[in-house]
mmCIF file of C-alpha atoms and ligand atoms in Angstrom:
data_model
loop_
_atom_site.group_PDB
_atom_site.id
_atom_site.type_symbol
_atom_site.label_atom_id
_atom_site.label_comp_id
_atom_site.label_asym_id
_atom_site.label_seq_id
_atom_site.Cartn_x
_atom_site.Cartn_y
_atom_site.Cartn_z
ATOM 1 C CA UNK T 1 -10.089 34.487 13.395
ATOM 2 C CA UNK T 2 -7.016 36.494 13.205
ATOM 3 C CA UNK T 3 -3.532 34.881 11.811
ATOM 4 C CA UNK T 4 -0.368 36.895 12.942
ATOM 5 C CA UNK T 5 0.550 38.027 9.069
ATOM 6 C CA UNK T 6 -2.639 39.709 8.932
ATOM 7 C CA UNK T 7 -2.723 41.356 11.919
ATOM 8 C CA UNK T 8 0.081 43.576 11.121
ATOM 9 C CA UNK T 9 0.194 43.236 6.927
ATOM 10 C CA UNK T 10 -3.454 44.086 6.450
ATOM 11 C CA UNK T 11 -4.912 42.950 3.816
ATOM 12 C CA UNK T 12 -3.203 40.510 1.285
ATOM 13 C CA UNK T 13 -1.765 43.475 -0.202
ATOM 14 C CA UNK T 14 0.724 41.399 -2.947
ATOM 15 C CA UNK T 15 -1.569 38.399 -3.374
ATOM 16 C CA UNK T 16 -3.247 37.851 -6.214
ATOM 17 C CA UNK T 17 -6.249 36.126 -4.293
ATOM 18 C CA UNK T 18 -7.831 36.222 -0.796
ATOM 19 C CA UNK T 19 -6.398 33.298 1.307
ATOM 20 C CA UNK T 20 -10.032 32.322 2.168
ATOM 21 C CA UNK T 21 -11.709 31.158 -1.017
ATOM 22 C CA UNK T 22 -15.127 30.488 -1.718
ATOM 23 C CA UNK T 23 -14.865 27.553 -4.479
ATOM 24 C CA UNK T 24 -18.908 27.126 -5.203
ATOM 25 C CA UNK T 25 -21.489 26.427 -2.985
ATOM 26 C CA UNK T 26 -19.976 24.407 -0.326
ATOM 27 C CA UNK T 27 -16.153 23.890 -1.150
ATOM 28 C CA UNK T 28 -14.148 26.233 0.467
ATOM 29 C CA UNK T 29 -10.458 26.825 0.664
ATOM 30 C CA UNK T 30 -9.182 28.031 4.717
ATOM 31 C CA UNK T 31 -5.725 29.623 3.524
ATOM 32 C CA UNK T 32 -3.118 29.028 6.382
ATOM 33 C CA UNK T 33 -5.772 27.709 8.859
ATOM 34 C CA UNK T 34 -3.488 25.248 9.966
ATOM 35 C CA UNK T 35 0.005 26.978 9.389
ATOM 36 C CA UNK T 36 -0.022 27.387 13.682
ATOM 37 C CA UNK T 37 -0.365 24.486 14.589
ATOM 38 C CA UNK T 38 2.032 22.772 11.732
ATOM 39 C CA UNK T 39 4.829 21.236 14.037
ATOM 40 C CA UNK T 40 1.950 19.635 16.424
ATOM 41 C CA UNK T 41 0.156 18.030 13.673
ATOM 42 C CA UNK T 42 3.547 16.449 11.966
ATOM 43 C CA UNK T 43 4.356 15.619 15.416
ATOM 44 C CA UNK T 44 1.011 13.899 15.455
ATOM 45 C CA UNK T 45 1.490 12.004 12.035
ATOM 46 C CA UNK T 46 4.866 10.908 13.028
ATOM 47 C CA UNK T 47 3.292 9.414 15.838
ATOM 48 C CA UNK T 48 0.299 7.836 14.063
ATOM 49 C CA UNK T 49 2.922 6.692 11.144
ATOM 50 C CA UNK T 50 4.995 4.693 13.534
ATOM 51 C CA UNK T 51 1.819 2.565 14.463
ATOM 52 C CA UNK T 52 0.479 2.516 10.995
ATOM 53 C CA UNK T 53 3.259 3.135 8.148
ATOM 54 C CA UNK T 54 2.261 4.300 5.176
ATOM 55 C CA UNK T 55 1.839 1.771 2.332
ATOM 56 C CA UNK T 56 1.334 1.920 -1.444
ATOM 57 C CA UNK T 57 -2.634 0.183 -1.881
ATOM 58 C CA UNK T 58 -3.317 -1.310 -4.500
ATOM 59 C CA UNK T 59 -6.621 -0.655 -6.909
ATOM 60 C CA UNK T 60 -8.786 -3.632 -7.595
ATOM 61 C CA UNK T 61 -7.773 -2.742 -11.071
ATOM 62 C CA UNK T 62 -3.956 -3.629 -10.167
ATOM 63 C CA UNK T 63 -2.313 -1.122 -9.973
ATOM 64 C CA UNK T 64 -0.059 0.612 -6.958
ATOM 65 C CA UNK T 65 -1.271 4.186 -6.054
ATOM 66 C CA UNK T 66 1.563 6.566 -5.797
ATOM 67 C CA UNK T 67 0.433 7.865 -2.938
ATOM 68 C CA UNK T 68 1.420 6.561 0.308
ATOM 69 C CA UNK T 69 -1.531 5.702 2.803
ATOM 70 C CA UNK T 70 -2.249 5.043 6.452
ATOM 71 C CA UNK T 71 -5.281 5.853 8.711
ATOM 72 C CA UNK T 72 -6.354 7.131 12.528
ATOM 73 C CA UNK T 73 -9.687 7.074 13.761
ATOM 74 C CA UNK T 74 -12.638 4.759 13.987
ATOM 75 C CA UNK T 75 -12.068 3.246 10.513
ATOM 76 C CA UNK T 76 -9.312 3.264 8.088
ATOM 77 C CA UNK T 77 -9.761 3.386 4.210
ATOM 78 C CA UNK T 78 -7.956 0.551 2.446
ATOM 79 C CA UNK T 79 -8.014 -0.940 -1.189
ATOM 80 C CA UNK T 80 -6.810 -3.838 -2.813
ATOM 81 C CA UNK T 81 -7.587 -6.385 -5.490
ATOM 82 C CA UNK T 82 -11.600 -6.954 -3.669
ATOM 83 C CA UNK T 83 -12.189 -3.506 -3.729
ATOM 84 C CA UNK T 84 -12.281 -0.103 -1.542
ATOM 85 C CA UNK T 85 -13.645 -0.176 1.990
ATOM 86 C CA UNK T 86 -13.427 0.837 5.338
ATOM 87 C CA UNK T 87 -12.050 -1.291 7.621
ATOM 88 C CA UNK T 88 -11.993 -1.251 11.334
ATOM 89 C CA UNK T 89 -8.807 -3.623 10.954
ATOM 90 C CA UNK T 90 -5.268 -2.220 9.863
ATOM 91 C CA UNK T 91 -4.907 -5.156 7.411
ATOM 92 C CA UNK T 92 -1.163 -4.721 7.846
ATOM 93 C CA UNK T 93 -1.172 -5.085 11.565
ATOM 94 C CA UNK T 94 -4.333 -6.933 12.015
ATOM 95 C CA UNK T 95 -4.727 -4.299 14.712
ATOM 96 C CA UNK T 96 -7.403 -1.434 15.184
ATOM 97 C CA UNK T 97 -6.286 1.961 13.471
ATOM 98 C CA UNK T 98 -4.928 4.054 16.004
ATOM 99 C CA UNK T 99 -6.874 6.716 17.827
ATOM 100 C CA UNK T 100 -7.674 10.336 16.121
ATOM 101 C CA UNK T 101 -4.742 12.462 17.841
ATOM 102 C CA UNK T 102 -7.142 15.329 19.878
ATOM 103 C CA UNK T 103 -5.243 17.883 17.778
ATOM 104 C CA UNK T 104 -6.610 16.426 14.783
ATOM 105 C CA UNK T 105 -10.274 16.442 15.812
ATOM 106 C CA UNK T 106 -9.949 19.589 17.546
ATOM 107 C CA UNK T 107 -8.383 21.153 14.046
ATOM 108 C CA UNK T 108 -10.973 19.347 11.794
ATOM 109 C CA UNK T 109 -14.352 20.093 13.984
ATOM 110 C CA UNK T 110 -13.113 24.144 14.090
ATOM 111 C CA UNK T 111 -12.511 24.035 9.843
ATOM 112 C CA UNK T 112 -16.051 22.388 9.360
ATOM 113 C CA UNK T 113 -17.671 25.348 11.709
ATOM 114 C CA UNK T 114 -15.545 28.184 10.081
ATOM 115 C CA UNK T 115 -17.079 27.088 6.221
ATOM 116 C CA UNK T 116 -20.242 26.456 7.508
ATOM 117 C CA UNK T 117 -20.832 22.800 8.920
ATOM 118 C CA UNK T 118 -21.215 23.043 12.356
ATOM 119 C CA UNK T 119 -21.290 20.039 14.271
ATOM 120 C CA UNK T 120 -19.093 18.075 12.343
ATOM 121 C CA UNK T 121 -17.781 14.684 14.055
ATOM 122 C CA UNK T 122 -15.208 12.857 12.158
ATOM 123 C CA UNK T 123 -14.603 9.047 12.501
ATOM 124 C CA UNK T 124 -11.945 8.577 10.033
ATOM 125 C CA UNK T 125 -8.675 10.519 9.082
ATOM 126 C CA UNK T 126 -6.652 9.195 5.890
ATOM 127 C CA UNK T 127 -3.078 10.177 5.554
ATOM 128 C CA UNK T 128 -1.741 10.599 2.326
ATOM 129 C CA UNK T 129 1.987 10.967 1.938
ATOM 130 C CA UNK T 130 3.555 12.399 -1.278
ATOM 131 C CA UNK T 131 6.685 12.095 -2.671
ATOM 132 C CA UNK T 132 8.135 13.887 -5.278
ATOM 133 C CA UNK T 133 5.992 12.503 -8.514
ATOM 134 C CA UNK T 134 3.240 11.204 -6.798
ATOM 135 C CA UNK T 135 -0.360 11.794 -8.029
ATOM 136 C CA UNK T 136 -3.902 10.632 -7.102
ATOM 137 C CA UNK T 137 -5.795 10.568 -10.362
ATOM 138 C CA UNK T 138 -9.455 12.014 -10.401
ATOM 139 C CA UNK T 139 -12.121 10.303 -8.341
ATOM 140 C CA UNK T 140 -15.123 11.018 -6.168
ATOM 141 C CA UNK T 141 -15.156 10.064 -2.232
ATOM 142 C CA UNK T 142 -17.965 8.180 -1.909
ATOM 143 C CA UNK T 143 -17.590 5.243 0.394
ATOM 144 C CA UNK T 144 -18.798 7.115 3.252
ATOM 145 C CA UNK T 145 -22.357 6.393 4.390
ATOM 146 C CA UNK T 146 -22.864 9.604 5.943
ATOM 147 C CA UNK T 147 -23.486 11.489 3.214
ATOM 148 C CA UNK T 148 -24.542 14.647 4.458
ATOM 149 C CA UNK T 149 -21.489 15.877 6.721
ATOM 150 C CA UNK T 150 -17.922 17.205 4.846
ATOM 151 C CA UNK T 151 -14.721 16.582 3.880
ATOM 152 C CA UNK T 152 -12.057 18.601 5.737
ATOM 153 C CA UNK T 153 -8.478 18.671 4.023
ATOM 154 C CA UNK T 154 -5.473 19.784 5.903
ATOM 155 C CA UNK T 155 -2.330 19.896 3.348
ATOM 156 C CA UNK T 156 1.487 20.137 5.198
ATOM 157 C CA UNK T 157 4.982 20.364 3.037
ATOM 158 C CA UNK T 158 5.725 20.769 -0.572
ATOM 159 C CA UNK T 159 2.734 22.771 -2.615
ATOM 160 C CA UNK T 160 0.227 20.993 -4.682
ATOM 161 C CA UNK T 161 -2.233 21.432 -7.580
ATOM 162 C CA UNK T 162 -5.645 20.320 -6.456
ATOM 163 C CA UNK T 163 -7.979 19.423 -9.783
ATOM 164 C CA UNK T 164 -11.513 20.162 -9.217
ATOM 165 C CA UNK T 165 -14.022 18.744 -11.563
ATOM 166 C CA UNK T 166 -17.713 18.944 -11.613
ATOM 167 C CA UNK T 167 -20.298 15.833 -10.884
ATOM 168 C CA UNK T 168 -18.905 13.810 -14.214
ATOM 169 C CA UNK T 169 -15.703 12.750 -14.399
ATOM 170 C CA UNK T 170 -15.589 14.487 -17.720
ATOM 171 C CA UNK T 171 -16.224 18.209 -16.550
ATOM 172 C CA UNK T 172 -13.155 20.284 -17.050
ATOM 173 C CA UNK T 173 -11.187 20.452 -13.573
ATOM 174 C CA UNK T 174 -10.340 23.771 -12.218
ATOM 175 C CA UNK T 175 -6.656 23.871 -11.179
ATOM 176 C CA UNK T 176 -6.055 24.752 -7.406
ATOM 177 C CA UNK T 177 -2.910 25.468 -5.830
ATOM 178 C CA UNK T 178 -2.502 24.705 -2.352
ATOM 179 C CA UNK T 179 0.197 25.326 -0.104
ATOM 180 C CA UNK T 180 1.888 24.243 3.405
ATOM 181 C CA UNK T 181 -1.420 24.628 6.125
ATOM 182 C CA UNK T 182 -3.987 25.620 3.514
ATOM 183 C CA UNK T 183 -7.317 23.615 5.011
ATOM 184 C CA UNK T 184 -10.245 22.877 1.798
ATOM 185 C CA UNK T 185 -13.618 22.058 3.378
ATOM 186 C CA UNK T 186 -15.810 20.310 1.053
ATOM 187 C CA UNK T 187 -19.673 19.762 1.694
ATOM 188 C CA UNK T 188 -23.190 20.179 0.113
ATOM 189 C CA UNK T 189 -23.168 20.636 -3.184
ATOM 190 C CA UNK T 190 -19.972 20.245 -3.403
ATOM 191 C CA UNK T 191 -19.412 16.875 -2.038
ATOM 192 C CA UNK T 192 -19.425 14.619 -4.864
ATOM 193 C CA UNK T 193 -17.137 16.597 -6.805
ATOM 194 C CA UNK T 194 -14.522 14.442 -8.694
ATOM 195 C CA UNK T 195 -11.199 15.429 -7.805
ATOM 196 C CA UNK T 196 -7.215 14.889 -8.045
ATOM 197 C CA UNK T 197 -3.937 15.976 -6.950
ATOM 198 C CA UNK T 198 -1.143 16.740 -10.135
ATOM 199 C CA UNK T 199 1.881 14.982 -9.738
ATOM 200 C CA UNK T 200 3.873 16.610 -6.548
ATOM 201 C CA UNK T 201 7.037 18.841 -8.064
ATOM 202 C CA UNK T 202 10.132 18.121 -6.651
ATOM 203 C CA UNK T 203 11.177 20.394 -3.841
ATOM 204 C CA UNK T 204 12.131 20.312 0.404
ATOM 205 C CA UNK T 205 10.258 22.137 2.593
ATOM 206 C CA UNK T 206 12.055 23.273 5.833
ATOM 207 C CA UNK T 207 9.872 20.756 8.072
ATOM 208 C CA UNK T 208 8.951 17.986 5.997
ATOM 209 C CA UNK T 209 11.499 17.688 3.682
ATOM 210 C CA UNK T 210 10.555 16.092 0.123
ATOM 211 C CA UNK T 211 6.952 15.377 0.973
ATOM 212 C CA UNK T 212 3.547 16.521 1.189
ATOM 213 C CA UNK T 213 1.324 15.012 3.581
ATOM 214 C CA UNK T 214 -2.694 15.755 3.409
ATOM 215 C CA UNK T 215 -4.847 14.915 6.285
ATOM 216 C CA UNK T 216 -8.522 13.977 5.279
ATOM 217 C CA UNK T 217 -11.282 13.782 7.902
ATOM 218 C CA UNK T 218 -14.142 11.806 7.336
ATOM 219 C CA UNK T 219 -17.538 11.170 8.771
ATOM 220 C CA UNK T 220 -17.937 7.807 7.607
ATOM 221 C CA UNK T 221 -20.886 5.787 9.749
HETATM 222 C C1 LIG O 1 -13.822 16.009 -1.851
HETATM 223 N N1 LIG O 1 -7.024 13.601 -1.001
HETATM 224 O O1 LIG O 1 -7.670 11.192 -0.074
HETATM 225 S S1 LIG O 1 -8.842 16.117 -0.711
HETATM 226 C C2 LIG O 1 -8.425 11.667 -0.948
HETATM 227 O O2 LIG O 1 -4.458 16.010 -1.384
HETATM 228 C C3 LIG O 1 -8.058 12.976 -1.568
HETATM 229 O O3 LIG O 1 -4.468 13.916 -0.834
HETATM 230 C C4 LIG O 1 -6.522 14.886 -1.442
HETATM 231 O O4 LIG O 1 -8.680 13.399 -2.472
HETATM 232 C C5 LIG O 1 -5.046 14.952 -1.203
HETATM 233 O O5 LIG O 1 -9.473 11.135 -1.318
HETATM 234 C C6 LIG O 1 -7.109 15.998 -0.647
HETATM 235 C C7 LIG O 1 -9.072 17.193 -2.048
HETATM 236 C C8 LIG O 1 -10.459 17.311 -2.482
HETATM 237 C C9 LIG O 1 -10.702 18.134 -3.526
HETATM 238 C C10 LIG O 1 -11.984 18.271 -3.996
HETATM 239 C C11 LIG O 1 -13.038 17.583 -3.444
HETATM 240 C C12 LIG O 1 -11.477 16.624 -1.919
HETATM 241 C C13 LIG O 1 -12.792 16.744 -2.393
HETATM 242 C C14 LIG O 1 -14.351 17.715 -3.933
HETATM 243 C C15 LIG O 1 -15.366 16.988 -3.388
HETATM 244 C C16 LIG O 1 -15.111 16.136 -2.344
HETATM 245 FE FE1 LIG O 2 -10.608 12.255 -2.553
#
């Protein structure tokens, strides 16, 4: 794979890490693998949003997440007071979910290959939307009953702070930054992992203005 910076830069000459980062066995960060393709995929979103708007769920303990949610794909991942799920059924519509944009299957099947998971066929695609403040507080992703195939992550806009803990929620979390079309492919070993996003600093970025928007593609049946 060759990204245009590269190709005449060299090396990451002035950064202080490689832009693809072996995390541990199995979690691995693609820097910029999506950077390309960024106006397609908002493009995409927008176009997924305006079926499905984002909503603030709500946990079965009560509270309302931060983080703004919708869904494409097969199955959609909603909460409320019964518990977390996935749903075939937009409970807001009482429609299906609409379909997984080609661009985001296409993107998500070449991140699995490139860190290792060939042959990796999502059915589900939760889009979180971030403003300014928002958070998602440490947790493992473990409603999915294939539990063999990986997580691909596809972060767009404002910069983030991934936590990355170990397989108890009280192992120290590594700190992560991620930035506008970084893509973190988490499988294996690593796919229990708890994990969290910091609160999202304030900021604009030239094409999404004050939000971050992170694309998760699931295999979940
Ligand atoms: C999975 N979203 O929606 S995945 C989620 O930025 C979620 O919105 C993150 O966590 C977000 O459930 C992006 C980040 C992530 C980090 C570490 C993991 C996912 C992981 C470790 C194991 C499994
Ligand atoms: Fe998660």
């Amino acid at each position: 794979m060759t990204r245009p910076e590269e190709m005449s830069a060299g090396p990451d000459l002035f950064d202080a890490e490689p832009r693809d980062q072996a995390l541990s066995p199995g979690a691995m960060v693609l820097g910029g693998f999506a950077r390309d393709m960024d106006r397609d995929l908002l493009a995409a979103i927008e176009g997924v949003l305006a079926d499905a708007p984002p909503r603030h769920l709500v946990t079965p303990g009560g509270r309302r997440m931060s983080v703004a949610m919708s869904n494409c794909g097969r199955v959609g991942w909603v909460s409320d007071r019964r518990g977390y799920r996935y749903d075939l059924i937009d409970p807001e519509s009482g429609r299906r979910w609409p379909a997984m944009p080609d661009i985001f299957t296409d993107l998500a099947i070449r991140a699995a290959a490139a860190a290792g998971f060939a042959g990796f066929a999502p059915d589900a695609c939760l889009i979180n939307r971030y403003e300014p403040g928002a958070r998602l507080s440490l947790h493992q992703d473990r409603d999915e009953r294939d539990r063999a195939a990986p997580i691909v992550s596809v972060s767009l806009g404002l910069p983030a702070t991934f936590l990355w803990g170990g397989e108890k929620r009280s192992d120290r979390p590594r700190r992560i930054r991620i930035v506008h079309g970084d893509v973190t492919v988490w499988g294996g070993p690593a796919r229990f992992a708890f994990h969290g996003v910091e609160p999202v600093a304030d900021g604009a970025h030239p094409l999404t203005g004050r939000a971050r928007y992170n694309l998760t593609f699931r295999k979940v049946f």
